[in-house]
CSV table of C-alpha atoms and ligand atoms in Angstrom, one decimal:
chain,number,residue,atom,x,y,z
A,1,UNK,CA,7.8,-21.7,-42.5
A,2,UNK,CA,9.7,-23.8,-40.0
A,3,UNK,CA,9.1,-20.8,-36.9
A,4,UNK,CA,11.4,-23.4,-34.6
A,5,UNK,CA,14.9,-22.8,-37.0
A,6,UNK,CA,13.8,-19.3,-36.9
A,7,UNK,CA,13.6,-19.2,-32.9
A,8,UNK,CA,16.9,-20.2,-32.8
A,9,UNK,CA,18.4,-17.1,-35.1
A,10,UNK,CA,20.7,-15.2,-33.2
A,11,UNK,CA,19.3,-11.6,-32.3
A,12,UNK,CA,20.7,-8.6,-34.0
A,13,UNK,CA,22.9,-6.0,-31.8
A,14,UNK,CA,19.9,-4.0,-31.7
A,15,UNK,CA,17.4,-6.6,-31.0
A,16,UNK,CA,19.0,-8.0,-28.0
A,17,UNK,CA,19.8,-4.8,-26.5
A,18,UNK,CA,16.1,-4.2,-26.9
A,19,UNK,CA,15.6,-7.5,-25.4
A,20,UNK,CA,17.7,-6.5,-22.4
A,21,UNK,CA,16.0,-3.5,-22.1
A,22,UNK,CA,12.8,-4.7,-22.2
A,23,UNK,CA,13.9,-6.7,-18.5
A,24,UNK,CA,13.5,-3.4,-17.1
A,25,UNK,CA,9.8,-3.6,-16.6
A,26,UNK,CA,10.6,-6.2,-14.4
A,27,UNK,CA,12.6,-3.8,-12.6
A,28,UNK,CA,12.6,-3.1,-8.6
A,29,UNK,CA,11.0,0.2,-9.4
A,30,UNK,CA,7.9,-1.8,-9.4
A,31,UNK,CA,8.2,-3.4,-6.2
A,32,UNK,CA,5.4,-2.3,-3.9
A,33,UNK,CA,8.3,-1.3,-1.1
A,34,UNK,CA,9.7,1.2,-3.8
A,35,UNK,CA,6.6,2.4,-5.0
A,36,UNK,CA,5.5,3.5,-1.1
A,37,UNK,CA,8.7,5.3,-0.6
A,38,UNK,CA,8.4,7.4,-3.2
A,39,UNK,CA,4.3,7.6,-2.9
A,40,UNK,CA,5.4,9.4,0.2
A,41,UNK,CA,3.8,6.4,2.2
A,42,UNK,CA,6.6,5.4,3.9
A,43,UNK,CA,7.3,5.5,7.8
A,44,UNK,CA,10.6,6.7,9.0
A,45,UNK,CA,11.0,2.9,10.3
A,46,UNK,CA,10.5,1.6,6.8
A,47,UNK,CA,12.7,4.4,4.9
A,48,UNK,CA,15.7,3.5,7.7
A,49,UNK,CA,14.3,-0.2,7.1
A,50,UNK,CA,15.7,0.0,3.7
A,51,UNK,CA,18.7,1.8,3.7
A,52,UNK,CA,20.5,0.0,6.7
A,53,UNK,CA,19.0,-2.8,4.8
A,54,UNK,CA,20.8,-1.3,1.4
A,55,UNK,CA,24.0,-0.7,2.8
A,56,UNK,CA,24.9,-4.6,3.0
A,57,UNK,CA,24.3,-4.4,-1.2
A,58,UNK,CA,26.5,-1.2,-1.3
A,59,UNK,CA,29.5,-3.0,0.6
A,60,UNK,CA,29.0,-5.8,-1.8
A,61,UNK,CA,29.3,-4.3,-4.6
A,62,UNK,CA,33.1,-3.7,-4.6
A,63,UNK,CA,33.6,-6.8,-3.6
A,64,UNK,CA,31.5,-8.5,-6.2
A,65,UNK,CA,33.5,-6.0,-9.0
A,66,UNK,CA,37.1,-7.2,-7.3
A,67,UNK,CA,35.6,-10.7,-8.1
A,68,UNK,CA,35.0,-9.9,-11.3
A,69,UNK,CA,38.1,-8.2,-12.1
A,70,UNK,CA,40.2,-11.3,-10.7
A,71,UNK,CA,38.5,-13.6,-12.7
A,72,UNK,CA,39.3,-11.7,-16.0
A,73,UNK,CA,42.5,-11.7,-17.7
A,74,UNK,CA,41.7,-9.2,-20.1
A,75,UNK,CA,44.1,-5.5,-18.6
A,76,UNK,CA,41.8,-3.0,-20.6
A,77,UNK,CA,38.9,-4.4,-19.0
A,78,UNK,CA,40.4,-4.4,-15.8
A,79,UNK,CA,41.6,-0.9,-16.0
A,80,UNK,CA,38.1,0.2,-16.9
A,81,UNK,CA,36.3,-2.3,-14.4
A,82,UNK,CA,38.6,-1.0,-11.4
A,83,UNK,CA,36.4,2.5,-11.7
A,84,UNK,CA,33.9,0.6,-10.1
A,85,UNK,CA,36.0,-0.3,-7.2
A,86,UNK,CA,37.4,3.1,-6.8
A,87,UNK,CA,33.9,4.4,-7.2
A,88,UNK,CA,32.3,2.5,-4.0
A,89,UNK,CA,35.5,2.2,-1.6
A,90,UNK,CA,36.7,6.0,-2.4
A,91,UNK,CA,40.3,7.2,-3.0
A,92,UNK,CA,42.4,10.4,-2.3
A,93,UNK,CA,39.9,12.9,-2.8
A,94,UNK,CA,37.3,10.6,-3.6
A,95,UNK,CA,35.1,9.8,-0.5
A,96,UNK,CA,33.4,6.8,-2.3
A,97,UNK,CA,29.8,5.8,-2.6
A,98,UNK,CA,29.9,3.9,0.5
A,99,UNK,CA,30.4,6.5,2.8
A,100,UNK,CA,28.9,8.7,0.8
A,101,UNK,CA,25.8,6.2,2.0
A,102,UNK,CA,26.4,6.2,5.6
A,103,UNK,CA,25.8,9.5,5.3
A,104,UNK,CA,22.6,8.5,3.8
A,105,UNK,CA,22.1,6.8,7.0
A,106,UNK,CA,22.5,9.7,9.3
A,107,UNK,CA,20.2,11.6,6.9
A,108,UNK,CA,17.2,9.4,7.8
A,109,UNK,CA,18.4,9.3,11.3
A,110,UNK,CA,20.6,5.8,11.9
A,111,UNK,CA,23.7,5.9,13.4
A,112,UNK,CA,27.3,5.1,11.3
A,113,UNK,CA,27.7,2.6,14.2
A,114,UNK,CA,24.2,0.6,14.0
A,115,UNK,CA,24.7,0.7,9.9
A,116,UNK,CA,28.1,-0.3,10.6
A,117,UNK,CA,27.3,-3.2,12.3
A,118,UNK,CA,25.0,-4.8,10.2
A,119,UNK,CA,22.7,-5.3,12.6
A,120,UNK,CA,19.6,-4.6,11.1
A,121,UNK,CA,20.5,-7.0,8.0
A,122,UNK,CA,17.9,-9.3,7.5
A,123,UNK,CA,18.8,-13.1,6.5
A,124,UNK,CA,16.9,-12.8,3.1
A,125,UNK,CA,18.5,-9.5,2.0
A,126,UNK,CA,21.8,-10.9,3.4
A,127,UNK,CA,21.1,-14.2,0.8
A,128,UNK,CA,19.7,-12.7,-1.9
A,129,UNK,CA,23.3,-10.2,-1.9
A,130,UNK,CA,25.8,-13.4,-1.1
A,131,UNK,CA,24.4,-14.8,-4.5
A,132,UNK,CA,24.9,-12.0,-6.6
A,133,UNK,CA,28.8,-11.9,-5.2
A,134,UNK,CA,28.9,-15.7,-5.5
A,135,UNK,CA,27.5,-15.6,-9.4
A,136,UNK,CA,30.0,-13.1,-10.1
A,137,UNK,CA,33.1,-15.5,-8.2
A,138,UNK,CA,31.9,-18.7,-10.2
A,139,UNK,CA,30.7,-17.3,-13.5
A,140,UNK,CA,33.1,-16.0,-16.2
A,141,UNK,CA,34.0,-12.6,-15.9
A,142,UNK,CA,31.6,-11.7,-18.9
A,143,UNK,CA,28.6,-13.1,-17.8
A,144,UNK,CA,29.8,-11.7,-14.2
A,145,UNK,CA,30.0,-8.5,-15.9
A,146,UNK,CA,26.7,-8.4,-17.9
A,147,UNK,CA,24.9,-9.2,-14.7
A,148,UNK,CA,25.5,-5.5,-13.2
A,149,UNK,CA,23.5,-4.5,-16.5
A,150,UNK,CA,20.2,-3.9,-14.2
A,151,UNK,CA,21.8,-0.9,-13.9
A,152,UNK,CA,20.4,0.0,-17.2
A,153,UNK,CA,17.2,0.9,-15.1
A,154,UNK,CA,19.0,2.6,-12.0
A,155,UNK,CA,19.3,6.1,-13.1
A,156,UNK,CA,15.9,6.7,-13.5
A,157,UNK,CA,15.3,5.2,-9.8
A,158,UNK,CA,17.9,7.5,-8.4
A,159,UNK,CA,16.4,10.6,-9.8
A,160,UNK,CA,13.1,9.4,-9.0
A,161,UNK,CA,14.0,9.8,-5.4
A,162,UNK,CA,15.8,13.0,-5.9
A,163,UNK,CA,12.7,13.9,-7.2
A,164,UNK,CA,10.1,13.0,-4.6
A,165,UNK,CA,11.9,11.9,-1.8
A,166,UNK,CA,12.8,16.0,0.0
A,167,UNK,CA,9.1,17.1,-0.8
A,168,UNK,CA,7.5,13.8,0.7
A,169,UNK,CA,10.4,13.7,3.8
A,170,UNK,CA,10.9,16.7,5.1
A,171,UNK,CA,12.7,15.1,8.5
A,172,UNK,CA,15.5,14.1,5.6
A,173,UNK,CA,18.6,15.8,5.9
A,174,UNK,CA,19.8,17.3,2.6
A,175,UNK,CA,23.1,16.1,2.6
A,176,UNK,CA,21.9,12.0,2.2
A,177,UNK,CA,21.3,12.8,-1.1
A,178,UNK,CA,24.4,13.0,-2.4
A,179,UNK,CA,24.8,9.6,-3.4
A,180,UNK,CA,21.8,9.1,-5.7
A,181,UNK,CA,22.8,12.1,-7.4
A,182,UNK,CA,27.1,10.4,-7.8
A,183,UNK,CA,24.7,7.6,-9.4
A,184,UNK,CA,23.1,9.2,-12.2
A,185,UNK,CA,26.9,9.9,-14.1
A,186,UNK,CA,28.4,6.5,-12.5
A,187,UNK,CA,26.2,4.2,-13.9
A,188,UNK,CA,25.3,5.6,-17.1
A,189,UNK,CA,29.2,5.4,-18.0
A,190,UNK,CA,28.7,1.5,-16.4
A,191,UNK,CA,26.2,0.6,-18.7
A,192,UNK,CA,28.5,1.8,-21.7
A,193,UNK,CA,31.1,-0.6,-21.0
A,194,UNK,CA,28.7,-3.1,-19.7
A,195,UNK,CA,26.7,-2.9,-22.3
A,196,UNK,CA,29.6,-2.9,-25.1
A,197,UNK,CA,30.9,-6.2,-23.5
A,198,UNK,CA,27.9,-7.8,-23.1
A,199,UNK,CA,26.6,-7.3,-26.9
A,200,UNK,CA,30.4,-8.1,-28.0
A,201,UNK,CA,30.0,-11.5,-25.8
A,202,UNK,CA,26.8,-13.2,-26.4
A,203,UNK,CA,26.6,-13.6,-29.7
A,204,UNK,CA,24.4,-17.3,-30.6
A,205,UNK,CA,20.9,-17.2,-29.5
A,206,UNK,CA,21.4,-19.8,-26.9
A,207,UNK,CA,24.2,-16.9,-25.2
A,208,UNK,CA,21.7,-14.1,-25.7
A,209,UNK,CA,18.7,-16.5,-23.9
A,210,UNK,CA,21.4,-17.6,-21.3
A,211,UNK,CA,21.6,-13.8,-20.3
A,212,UNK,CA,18.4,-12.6,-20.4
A,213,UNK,CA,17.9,-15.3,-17.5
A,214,UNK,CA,21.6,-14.1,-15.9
A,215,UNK,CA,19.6,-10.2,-16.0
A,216,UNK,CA,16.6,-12.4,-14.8
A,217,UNK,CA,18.3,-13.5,-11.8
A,218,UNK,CA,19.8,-10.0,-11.3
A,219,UNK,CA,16.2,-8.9,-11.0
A,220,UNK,CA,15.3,-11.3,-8.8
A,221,UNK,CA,17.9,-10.5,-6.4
A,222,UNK,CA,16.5,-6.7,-6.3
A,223,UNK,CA,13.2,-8.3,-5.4
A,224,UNK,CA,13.6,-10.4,-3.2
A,225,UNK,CA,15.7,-8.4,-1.2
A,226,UNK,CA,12.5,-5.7,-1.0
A,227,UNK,CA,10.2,-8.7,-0.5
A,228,UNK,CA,12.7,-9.7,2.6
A,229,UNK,CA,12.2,-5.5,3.9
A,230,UNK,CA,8.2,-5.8,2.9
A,231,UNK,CA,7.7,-8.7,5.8
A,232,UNK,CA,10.0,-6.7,8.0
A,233,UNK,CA,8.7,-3.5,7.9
A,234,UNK,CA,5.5,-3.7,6.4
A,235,UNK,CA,3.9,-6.5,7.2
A,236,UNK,CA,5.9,-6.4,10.8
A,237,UNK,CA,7.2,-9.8,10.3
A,238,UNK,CA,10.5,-10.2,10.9
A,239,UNK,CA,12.2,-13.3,10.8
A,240,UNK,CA,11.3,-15.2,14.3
A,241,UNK,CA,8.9,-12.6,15.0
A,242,UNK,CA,6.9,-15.4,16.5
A,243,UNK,CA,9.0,-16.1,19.0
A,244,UNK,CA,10.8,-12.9,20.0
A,245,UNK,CA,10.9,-9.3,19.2
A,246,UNK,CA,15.2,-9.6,19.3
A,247,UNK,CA,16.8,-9.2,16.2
A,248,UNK,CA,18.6,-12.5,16.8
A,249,UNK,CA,19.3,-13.1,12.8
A,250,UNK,CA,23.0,-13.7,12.5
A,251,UNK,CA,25.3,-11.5,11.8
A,252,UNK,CA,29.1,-10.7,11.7
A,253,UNK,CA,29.9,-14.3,9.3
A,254,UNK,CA,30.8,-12.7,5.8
A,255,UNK,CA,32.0,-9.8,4.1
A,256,UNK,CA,32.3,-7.9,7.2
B,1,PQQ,O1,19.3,2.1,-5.9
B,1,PQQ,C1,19.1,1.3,-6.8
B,1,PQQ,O2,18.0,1.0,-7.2
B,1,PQQ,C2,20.3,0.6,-7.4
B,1,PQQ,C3,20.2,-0.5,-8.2
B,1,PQQ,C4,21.4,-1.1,-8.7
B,1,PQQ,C5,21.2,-2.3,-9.5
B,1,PQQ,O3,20.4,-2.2,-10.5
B,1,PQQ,O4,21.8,-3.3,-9.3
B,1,PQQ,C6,22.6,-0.6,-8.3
B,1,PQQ,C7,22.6,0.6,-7.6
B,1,PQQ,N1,21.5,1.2,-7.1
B,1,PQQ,C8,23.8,1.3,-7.2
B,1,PQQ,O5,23.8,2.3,-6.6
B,1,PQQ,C9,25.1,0.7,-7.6
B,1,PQQ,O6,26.1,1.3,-7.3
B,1,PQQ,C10,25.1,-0.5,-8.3
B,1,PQQ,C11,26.1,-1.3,-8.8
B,1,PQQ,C12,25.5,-2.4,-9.4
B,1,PQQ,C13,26.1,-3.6,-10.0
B,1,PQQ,O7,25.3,-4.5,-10.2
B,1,PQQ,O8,27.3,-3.6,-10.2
B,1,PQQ,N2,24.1,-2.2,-9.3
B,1,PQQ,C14,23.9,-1.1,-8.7
């Protein structure tokens, strides 16, 4: 049997959504930073750490999705795809994921202003987020759109924390929670469309490799950014820490 012809069959529907699932063992679930928060071994430092670190990713989002949406001439998609936006920024009546995230941040004790400003951003979460929105300007809206497809994995991290988070953090005010609990409706009706276009799309076994590596790279953006937080706050090496104790990273260039 020639296995190397065979390699090269496409995958069923079935088999490459399996495929894709399959990625989420890779997810950032397993990232050491995650798996300390919701141990319960995390400081108050480290918990704050993360989500001023998190907020840059939330105010990316929307912008990533108007990337997507301007790159796609397709209007059903778009009118589907613009929930996304709505979802994040907030409408009339809708206060929006990303305030619904600063209150987060007061939660765990960080001002709206020092959140705001994006002071606390380190350079390697601040890269790792610029590629994602810079994938999603320069690739074609369907690759761009399978990419958000880590999201797959997310509700089970959101109710994760619902789950530990108020028994292991006391000092955490109720109210931050909202979000993660938006999260567990929003993205399981993401990952429908998502995951209808993206099985639609890739449809040769050289497209169904190319996005396994585009969900690859998705991954790897999670990670890194938690690796970027792990030196930080863990390890208590922030970037120049050699030098000085200042956060002197820049700030205040993009997306703000
Ligand atoms: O807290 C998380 O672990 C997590 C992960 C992800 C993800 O997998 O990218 C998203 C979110 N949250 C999230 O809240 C969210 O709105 C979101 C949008 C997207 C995306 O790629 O379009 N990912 C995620």
């Amino acid at each position: 049997m020639n296995t190397q012809a065979n390699d090269k069959l496409p995958m069923s529907r079935e088999a490459f959504e399996k495929a894709l699932r399959a990625k989420g063992d890779l997810y950032h679930t397993q990232h050491p930073y995650h798996i300390a928060m919701y141990n319960g071994q995390s400081t108050p430092e480290q918990i704050r750490g993360w989500v001023a670190n998190r907020f840059y990713y939330q105010i990316s989002i929307p912008v990533k999705d108007a990337a997507i949406m301007a790159n796609c001439p397709d209007r059903d998609v778009r009118r589907h795809w613009v929930q996304r936006v709505l979802d994040h920024d907030g409408y009339d009546g809708a206060e929006g994921g990303i305030e619904a995230w600063l209150r987060l941040g007061e939660a765990v004790g960080l001002t709206r202003e020092e959140i705001l400003s994006g002071e606390h951003v380190l350079p390697g979460v601040r890269f790792a987020v610029d590629a994602y929105i810079n994938f999603a300007r320069r690739a074609t809206w369907q690759e761009a759109a399978s990419s958000s497809l880590t999201e797959l994995f997310a509700p089970t991290i959101h109710q994760n924390r619902l789950d530990t988070w108020p028994q292991h953090y006391p000092w955490i005010k109720e109210e931050g929670y909202q979000y993660f609990r938006n999260r567990l409706t929003e993205a399981r009706r993401d990952v429908v469309h998502g995951l209808e276009i993206t099985l639609d799309h890739y449809t040769t076994r050289e497209q169904q490799d190319r996005m396994l590596e585009i969900l690859q790279f998705k991954l790897d953006v999670l990670w890194t950014m938690l690796d970027a937080m792990t030196m930080a706050y863990e390890l208590e090496r922030p970037p120049y820490h050699t030098v000085t104790g200042e956060k002197v990273f820049h700030k205040g260039l993009f997306n703000e």
